[in-house]
Short mmCIF file of C-alpha atoms in Angstrom, two decimals:
data_model
loop_
_atom_site.label_atom_id
_atom_site.label_comp_id
_atom_site.label_asym_id
_atom_site.label_seq_id
_atom_site.Cartn_x
_atom_site.Cartn_y
_atom_site.Cartn_z
CA MET F 1 0.00 0.00 0.00
CA LYS F 2 2.85 2.36 0.86
CA LYS F 3 4.47 1.75 -2.54
CA PHE F 4 1.18 2.44 -4.34
CA THR F 5 0.71 5.72 -2.44
CA LEU F 6 4.26 6.81 -3.32
CA ILE F 7 3.72 6.02 -7.02
CA LEU F 8 0.39 7.86 -7.02
CA LEU F 9 1.94 10.88 -5.33
CA SER F 10 4.83 10.95 -7.82
CA PHE F 11 2.38 10.74 -10.71
CA CYS F 12 0.33 13.65 -9.33
CA ILE F 13 3.43 15.81 -8.96
CA LEU F 14 4.43 15.12 -12.56
CA LEU F 15 0.89 15.69 -13.78
CA PHE F 16 0.76 19.19 -12.33
CA ALA F 17 4.36 20.21 -13.07
CA ASP F 18 4.56 23.57 -14.81
CA THR F 19 6.70 24.35 -17.81
CA GLU F 20 10.06 25.83 -16.91
CA TYR F 21 11.28 28.80 -18.94
CA ALA F 22 14.50 28.49 -20.86
CA ASP F 23 17.09 31.20 -20.29
CA PRO F 24 16.84 33.99 -20.93
CA LYS F 25 13.32 34.08 -19.53
CA PRO F 26 10.76 35.98 -21.59
CA SER F 27 10.21 39.58 -20.54
CA ILE F 28 9.05 42.88 -21.96
CA ASP F 29 12.65 43.65 -22.93
CA ASN F 30 13.30 40.14 -24.23
CA PRO F 31 10.06 38.74 -25.66
CA ARG F 32 9.72 35.35 -27.30
CA GLN F 33 9.60 35.94 -31.06
CA ILE F 34 7.35 33.38 -32.69
CA VAL F 35 6.33 33.03 -36.32
CA PHE F 36 3.60 30.64 -37.42
CA SER F 37 2.59 29.67 -40.91
CA VAL F 38 -0.77 28.59 -42.22
CA THR F 39 -1.10 26.94 -45.62
CA GLU F 40 -4.45 25.14 -45.32
CA ASP F 41 -7.97 26.54 -45.61
CA SER F 42 -10.00 23.92 -43.74
CA PRO F 43 -12.06 25.31 -40.85
CA ALA F 44 -10.18 22.95 -38.51
CA ALA F 45 -6.76 24.25 -39.66
CA LEU F 46 -7.81 27.89 -39.32
CA ASP F 47 -9.34 27.29 -35.90
CA HIS F 48 -6.23 25.41 -34.79
CA ILE F 49 -3.74 28.15 -35.72
CA LEU F 50 -5.84 30.82 -33.97
CA SER F 51 -6.26 28.65 -30.87
CA VAL F 52 -2.54 27.89 -30.66
CA ALA F 53 -1.67 31.58 -31.02
CA ASN F 54 -4.18 32.45 -28.30
CA ASN F 55 -2.80 29.75 -25.98
CA VAL F 56 0.77 31.03 -26.42
CA LEU F 57 -0.37 34.57 -25.59
CA LYS F 58 -2.21 33.35 -22.50
CA PHE F 59 0.80 31.36 -21.28
CA TYR F 60 3.47 34.03 -21.69
CA GLY F 61 1.32 37.15 -21.55
CA PRO F 62 1.01 39.39 -24.61
CA GLU F 63 3.69 41.77 -23.37
CA LYS F 64 6.29 38.97 -23.44
CA VAL F 65 5.61 37.75 -26.98
CA GLU F 66 6.14 39.08 -30.47
CA MET F 67 4.08 36.99 -32.83
CA LYS F 68 3.31 36.90 -36.50
CA ILE F 69 1.23 34.50 -38.52
CA VAL F 70 2.14 34.17 -42.19
CA ALA F 71 -0.69 33.06 -44.48
CA TYR F 72 0.09 31.78 -47.94
CA SER F 73 -1.30 29.32 -50.46
CA LYS F 74 -4.71 28.09 -49.28
CA GLY F 75 -3.94 29.47 -45.81
CA LEU F 76 -4.65 32.97 -47.10
CA ALA F 77 -8.30 32.15 -46.29
CA LEU F 78 -7.40 32.92 -42.67
CA LEU F 79 -7.38 36.61 -43.58
CA TYR F 80 -10.52 36.83 -45.75
CA LYS F 81 -13.07 39.34 -44.44
CA ARG F 82 -15.87 37.16 -45.75
CA ASN F 83 -14.97 34.46 -43.19
CA HIS F 84 -16.75 36.50 -40.50
CA GLU F 85 -16.09 34.29 -37.47
CA THR F 86 -12.43 33.81 -38.34
CA ALA F 87 -12.05 37.52 -39.16
CA LEU F 88 -13.35 38.43 -35.70
CA ARG F 89 -10.78 36.17 -34.06
CA VAL F 90 -7.99 37.56 -36.25
CA ASP F 91 -9.02 41.09 -35.30
CA ALA F 92 -9.08 40.15 -31.60
CA LEU F 93 -5.52 38.80 -31.81
CA MET F 94 -4.44 41.94 -33.66
CA GLN F 95 -5.52 43.88 -30.57
CA TYR F 96 -2.68 42.07 -28.78
CA ASP F 97 -0.22 43.12 -31.51
CA VAL F 98 -0.20 39.78 -33.31
CA GLU F 99 0.88 40.57 -36.87
CA PHE F 100 -0.96 38.81 -39.67
CA VAL F 101 1.03 38.59 -42.89
CA ALA F 102 -0.46 37.85 -46.31
CA CYS F 103 1.58 36.51 -49.22
CA GLY F 104 1.41 38.90 -52.17
CA ASN F 105 2.30 36.12 -54.62
CA THR F 106 -0.67 34.07 -53.43
CA MET F 107 -2.91 37.13 -53.61
CA ARG F 108 -1.93 37.70 -57.26
CA THR F 109 -2.39 34.03 -58.12
CA LEU F 110 -5.84 33.84 -56.48
CA LYS F 111 -6.80 37.37 -57.59
CA VAL F 112 -7.36 38.52 -54.02
CA LYS F 113 -7.36 42.27 -53.38
CA LYS F 114 -6.14 44.04 -50.25
CA GLU F 115 -9.73 45.10 -49.48
CA ASP F 116 -10.71 41.40 -49.35
CA LEU F 117 -8.49 40.92 -46.31
CA VAL F 118 -9.06 41.72 -42.65
CA GLU F 119 -8.06 45.33 -42.07
CA GLY F 120 -4.58 45.56 -40.63
CA SER F 121 -3.20 42.58 -42.55
CA VAL F 122 0.36 43.17 -43.72
CA ILE F 123 1.11 42.20 -47.31
CA VAL F 124 4.59 41.00 -48.25
CA THR F 125 5.94 39.93 -51.62
CA ALA F 126 6.41 36.27 -50.68
CA GLY F 127 5.14 34.57 -47.54
CA VAL F 128 7.74 31.84 -47.56
CA VAL F 129 10.52 34.44 -47.78
CA GLU F 130 8.96 36.24 -44.77
CA LEU F 131 9.22 32.95 -42.85
CA LEU F 132 12.80 32.39 -43.95
CA GLU F 133 13.92 35.90 -43.03
CA SER F 134 12.12 35.75 -39.67
CA VAL F 135 13.86 32.49 -38.77
CA LYS F 136 17.19 33.87 -39.94
CA ALA F 137 16.62 36.88 -37.64
CA GLY F 138 16.16 34.53 -34.68
CA TRP F 139 12.40 34.05 -34.59
CA ILE F 140 11.11 30.61 -33.55
CA TYR F 141 9.14 28.93 -36.34
CA ILE F 142 6.15 26.81 -35.39
CA LYS F 143 3.97 24.94 -37.87
CA PRO F 144 0.98 23.70 -35.84
#
């Protein structure tokens, strides 16, 4: 019985262990710089990227994170105004200074105009180059 109690106690401690920050710890002066990409247009993929971004902001606090989400290929749908529910969530994340980046090459290919996108979206020439340059500048790339 004593052994079982010890195992159960050890399991509970591990279950509720919190994530430890790597050095240097995130701060206002040294925020985590995170870049996400989205290349799919399924409702599940769009919901997932927005949920992950929101969870990261909640964990660190918006003042300790610089975040951008780069949408290209089919993922550009994340930024369409006509996707009302998604557009509202994008706008809410923008209020926490999350930058949403649209691929200009994809926009030209799909004949999407700037006015079709959520206001505040940043348009770059090539989304994949934005990812590459962000990583090269030290940003952490996450593909959920």
